PDB file of C-alpha atoms in Angstrom:
ATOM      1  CA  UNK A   4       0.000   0.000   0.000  1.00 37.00           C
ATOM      2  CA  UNK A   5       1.236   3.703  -1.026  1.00 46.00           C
ATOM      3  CA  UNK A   6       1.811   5.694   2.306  1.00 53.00           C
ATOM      4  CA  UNK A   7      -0.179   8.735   1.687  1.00 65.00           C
ATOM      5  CA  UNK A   8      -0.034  12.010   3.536  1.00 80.00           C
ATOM      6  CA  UNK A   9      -3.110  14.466   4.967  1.00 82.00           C
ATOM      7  CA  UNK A  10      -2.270  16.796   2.810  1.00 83.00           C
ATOM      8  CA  UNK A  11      -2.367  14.080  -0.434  1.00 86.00           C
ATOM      9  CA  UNK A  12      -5.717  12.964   1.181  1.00 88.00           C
ATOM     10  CA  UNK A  13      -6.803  16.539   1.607  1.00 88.00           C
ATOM     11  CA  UNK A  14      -5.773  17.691  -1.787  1.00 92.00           C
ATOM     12  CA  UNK A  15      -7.269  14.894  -3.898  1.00 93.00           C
ATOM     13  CA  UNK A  16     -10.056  14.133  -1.861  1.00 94.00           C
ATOM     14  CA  UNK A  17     -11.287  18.477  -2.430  1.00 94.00           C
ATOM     15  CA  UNK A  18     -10.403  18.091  -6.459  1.00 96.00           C
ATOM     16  CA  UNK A  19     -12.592  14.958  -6.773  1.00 96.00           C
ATOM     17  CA  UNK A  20     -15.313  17.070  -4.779  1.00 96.00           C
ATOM     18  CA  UNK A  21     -14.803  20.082  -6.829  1.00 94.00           C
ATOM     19  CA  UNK A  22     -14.623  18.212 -10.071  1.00 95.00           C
ATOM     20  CA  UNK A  23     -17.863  16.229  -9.302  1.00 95.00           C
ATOM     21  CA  UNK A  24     -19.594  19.173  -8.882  1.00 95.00           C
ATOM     22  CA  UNK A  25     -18.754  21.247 -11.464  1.00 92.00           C
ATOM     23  CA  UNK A  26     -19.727  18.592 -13.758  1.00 91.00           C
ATOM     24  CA  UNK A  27     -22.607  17.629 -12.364  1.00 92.00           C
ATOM     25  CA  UNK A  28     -23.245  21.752 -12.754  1.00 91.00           C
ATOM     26  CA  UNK A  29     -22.040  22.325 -16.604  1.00 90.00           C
ATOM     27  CA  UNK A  30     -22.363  18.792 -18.185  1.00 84.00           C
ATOM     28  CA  UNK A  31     -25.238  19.669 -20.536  1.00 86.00           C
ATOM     29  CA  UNK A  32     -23.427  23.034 -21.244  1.00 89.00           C
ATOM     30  CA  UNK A  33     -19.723  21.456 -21.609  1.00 88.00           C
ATOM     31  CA  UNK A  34     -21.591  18.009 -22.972  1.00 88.00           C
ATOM     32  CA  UNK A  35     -18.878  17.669 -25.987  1.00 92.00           C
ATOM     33  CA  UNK A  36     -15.450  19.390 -24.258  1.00 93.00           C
ATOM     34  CA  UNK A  37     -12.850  17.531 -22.965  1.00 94.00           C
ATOM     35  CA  UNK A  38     -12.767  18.515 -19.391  1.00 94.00           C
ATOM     36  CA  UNK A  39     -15.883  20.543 -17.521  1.00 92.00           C
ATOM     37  CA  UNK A  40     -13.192  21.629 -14.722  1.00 93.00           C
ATOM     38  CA  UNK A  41     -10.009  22.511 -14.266  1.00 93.00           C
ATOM     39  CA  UNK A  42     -10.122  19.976 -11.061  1.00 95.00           C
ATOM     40  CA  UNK A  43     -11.347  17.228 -13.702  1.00 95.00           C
ATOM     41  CA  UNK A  44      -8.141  18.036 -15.958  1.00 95.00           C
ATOM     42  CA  UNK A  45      -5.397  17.685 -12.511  1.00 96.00           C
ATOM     43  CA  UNK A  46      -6.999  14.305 -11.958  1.00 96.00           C
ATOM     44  CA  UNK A  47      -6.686  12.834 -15.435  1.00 96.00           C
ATOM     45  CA  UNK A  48      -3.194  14.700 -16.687  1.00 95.00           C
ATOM     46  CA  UNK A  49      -1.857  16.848 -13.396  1.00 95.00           C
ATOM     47  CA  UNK A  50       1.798  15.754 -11.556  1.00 94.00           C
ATOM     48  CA  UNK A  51       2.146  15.583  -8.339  1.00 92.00           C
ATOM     49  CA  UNK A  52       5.166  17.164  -6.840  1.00 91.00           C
ATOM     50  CA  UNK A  53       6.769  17.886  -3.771  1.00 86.00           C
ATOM     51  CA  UNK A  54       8.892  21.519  -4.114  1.00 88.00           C
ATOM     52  CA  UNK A  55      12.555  21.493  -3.060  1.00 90.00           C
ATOM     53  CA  UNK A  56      14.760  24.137  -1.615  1.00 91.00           C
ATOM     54  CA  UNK A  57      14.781  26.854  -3.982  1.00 91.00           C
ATOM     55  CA  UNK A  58      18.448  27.386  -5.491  1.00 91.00           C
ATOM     56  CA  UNK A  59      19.945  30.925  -5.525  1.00 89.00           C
ATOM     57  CA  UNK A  60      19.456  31.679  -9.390  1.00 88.00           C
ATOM     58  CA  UNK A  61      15.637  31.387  -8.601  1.00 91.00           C
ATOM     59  CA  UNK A  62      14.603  34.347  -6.989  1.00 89.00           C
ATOM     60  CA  UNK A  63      12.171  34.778  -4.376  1.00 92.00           C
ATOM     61  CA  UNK A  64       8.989  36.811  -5.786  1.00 94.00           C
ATOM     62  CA  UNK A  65       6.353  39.011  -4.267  1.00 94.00           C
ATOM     63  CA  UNK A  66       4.338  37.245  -1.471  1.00 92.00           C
ATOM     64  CA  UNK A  67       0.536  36.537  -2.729  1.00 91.00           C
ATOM     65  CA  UNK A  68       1.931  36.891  -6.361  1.00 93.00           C
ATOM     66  CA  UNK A  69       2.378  33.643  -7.686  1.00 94.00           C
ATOM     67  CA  UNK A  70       1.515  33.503 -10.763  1.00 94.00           C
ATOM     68  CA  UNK A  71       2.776  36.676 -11.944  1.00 92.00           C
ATOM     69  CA  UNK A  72       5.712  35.814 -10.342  1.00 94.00           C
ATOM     70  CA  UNK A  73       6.034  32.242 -12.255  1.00 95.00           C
ATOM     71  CA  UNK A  74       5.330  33.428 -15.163  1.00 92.00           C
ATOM     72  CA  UNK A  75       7.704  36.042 -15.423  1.00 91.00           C
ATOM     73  CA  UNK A  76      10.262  33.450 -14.257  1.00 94.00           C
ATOM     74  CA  UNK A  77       9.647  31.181 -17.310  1.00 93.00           C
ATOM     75  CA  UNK A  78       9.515  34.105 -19.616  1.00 90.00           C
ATOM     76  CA  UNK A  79      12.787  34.716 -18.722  1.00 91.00           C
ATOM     77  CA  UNK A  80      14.276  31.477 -18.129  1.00 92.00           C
ATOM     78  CA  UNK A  81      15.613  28.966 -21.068  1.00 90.00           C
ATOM     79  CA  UNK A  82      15.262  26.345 -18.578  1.00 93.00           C
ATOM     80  CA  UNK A  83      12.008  26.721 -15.873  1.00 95.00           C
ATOM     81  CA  UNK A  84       8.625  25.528 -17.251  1.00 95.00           C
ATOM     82  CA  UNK A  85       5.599  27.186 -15.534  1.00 96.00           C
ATOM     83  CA  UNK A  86       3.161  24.829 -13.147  1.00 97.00           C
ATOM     84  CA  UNK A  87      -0.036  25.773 -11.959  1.00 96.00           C
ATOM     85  CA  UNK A  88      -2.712  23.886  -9.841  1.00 96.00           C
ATOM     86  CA  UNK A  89      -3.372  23.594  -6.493  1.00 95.00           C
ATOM     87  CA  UNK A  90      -1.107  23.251  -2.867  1.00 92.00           C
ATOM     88  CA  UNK A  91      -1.914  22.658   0.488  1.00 88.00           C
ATOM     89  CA  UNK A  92       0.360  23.531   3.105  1.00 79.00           C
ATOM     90  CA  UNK A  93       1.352  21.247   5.807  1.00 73.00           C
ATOM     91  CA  UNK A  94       0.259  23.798   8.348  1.00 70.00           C
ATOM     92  CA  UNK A  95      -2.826  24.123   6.761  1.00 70.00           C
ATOM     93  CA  UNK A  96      -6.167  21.974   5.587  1.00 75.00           C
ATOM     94  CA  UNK A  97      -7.418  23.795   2.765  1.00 88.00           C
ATOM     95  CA  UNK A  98      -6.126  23.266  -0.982  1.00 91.00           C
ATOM     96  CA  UNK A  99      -5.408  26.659  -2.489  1.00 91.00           C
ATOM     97  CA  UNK A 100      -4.946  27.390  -6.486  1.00 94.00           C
ATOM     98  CA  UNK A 101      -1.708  27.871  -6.950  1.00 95.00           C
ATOM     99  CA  UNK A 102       1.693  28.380  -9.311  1.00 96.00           C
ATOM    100  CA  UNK A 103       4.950  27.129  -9.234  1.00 96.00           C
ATOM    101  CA  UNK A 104       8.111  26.148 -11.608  1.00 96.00           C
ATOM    102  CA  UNK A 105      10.145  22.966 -12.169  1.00 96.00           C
ATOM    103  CA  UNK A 106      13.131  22.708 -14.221  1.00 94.00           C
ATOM    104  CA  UNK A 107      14.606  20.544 -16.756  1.00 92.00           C
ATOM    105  CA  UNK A 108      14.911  17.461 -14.240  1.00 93.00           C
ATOM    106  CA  UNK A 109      11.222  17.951 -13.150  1.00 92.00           C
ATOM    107  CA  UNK A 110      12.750  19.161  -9.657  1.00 92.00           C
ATOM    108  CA  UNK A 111       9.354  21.500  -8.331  1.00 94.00           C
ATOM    109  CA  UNK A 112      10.619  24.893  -6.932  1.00 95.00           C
ATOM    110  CA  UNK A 113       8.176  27.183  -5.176  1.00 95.00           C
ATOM    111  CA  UNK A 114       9.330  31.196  -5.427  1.00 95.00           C
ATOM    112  CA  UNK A 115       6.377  32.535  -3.881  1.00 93.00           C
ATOM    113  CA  UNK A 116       5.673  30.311  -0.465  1.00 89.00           C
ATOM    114  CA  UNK A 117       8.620  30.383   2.157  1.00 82.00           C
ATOM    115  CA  UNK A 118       7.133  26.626   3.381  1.00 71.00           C
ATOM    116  CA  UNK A 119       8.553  23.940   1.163  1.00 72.00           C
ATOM    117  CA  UNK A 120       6.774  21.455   3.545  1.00 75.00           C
ATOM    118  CA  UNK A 121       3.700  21.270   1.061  1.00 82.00           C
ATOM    119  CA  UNK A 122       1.923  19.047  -1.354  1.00 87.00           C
ATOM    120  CA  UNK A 123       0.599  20.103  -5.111  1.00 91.00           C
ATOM    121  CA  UNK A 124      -0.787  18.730  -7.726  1.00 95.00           C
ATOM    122  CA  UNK A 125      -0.540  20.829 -11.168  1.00 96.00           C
ATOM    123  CA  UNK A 126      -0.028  21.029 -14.965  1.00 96.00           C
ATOM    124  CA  UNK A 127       3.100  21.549 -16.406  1.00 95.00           C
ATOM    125  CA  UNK A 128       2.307  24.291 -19.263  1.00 94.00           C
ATOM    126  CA  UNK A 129       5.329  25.137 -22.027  1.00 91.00           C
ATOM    127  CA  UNK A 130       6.705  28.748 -22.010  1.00 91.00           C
ATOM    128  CA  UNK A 131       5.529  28.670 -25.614  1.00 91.00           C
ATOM    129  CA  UNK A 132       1.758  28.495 -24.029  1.00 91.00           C
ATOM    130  CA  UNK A 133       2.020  30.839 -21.111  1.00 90.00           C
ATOM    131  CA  UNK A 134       3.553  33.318 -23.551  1.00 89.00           C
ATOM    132  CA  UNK A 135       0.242  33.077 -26.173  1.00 88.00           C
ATOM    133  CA  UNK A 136      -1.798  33.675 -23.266  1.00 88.00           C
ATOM    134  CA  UNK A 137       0.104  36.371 -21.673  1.00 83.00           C
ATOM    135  CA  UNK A 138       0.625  37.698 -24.996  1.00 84.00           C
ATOM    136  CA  UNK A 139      -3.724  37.274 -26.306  1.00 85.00           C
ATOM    137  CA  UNK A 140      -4.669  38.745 -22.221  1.00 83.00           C
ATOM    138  CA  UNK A 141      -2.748  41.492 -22.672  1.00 82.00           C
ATOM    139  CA  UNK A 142      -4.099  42.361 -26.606  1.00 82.00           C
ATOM    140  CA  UNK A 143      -7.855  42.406 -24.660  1.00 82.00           C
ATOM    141  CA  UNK A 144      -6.323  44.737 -22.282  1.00 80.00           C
ATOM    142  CA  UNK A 145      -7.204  42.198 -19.602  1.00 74.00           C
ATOM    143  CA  UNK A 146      -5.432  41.457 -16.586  1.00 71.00           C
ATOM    144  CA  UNK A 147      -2.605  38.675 -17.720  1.00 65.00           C
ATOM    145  CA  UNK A 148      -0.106  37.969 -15.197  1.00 74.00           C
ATOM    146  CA  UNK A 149      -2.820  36.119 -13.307  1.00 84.00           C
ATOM    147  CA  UNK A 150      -3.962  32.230 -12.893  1.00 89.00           C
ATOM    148  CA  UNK A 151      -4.389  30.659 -16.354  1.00 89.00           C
ATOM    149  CA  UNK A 152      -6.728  28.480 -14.893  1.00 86.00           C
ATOM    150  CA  UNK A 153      -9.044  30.921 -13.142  1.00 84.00           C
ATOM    151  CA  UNK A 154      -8.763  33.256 -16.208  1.00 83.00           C
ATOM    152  CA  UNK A 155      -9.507  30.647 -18.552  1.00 81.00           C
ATOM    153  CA  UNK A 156     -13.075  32.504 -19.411  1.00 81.00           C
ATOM    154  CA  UNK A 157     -10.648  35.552 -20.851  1.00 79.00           C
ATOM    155  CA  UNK A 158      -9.203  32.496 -23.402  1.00 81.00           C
ATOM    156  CA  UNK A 159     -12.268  30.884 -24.465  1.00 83.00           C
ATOM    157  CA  UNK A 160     -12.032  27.893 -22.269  1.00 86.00           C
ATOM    158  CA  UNK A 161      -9.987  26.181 -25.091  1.00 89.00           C
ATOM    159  CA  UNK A 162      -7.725  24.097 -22.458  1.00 91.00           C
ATOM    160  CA  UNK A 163     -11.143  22.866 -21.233  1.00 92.00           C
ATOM    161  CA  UNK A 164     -12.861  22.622 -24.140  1.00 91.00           C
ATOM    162  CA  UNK A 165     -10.396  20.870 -26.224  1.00 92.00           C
ATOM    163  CA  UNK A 166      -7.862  19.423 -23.980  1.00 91.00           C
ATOM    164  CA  UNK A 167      -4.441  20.451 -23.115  1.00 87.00           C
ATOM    165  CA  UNK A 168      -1.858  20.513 -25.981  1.00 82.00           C
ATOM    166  CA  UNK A 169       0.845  17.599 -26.427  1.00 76.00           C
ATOM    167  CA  UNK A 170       3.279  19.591 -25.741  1.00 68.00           C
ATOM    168  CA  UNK A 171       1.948  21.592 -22.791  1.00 66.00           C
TER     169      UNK A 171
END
């Protein structure tokens, strides 16, 4: 038997909740997409990782911030790929959205929480992607260095609607 943690427990136990839900809410509406939630989508294709120590050469962003703060790290960054999904802290019970980064090796590294002692789940998106989005947000004058997931209504839904890309 797989030795789980609470905060495993806790954090898949809330996305089957949430996804059951939502689809139980928006299956007539989202009848022929892929995924109705976002929760559905970590479930089927989402990682779970375990963040490490960040190294020096990954700076520590703006507290509250992190997906503007990801994002502008894989921008810039030949080797990070940008995360984003949900955490729960050890010191805590409730699963939170969430961004972080992992690099080449798949090593997660958190720049936002001081706490490595946490638990995600998330989808690894290519730079290529974030940068489309960032890029189509920001030509709508909407807000764009925020969650791709919650801000998926400013994209069309496509991830939901027609899956994640191969290479995302």
């Amino acid at each position: 038997m797989i030795n789980t943690t609470s905060e495993q427990r806790t954090l898949l136990s809330f996305l089957r909740d949430a996804s059951r839900y939502t689809t139980e809410k928006t299956k007539q509406s989202r009848a022929n997409w892929k995924y109705c939630s976002f929760e559905e989508a970590l479930l089927d294709i989402g990682q779970e990782m375990k963040p490490l120590v960040r190294p020096r050469h990954i700076k520590r962003g703006r507290p509250n911030f992190c997906y503007a703060n990801c994002q502008q790290l894989v921008l810039y960054s030949d080797t990070l790929k940008y995360v984003e999904g949900y955490a729960v802290a050890a010191d805590d019970c409730c699963p939170i959205p969430h961004a972080w980064v992992i690099d080449t090796d798949g090593r997660a590294y958190d720049p936002t929480w001081k706490d490595i002692e946490s638990y995600y789940i998330g989808i690894v998106f290519s730079t290529s992607l974030v940068d489309n989005i960032w890029r189509n947000r920001a030509k709508q004058n909407a807000e764009h260095e925020v969650s791709i997931f919650q801000g998926h209504y400013l994209d069309d839904q496509f991830l939901l609607r027609d899956g994640f890309p191969a290479n995302s």
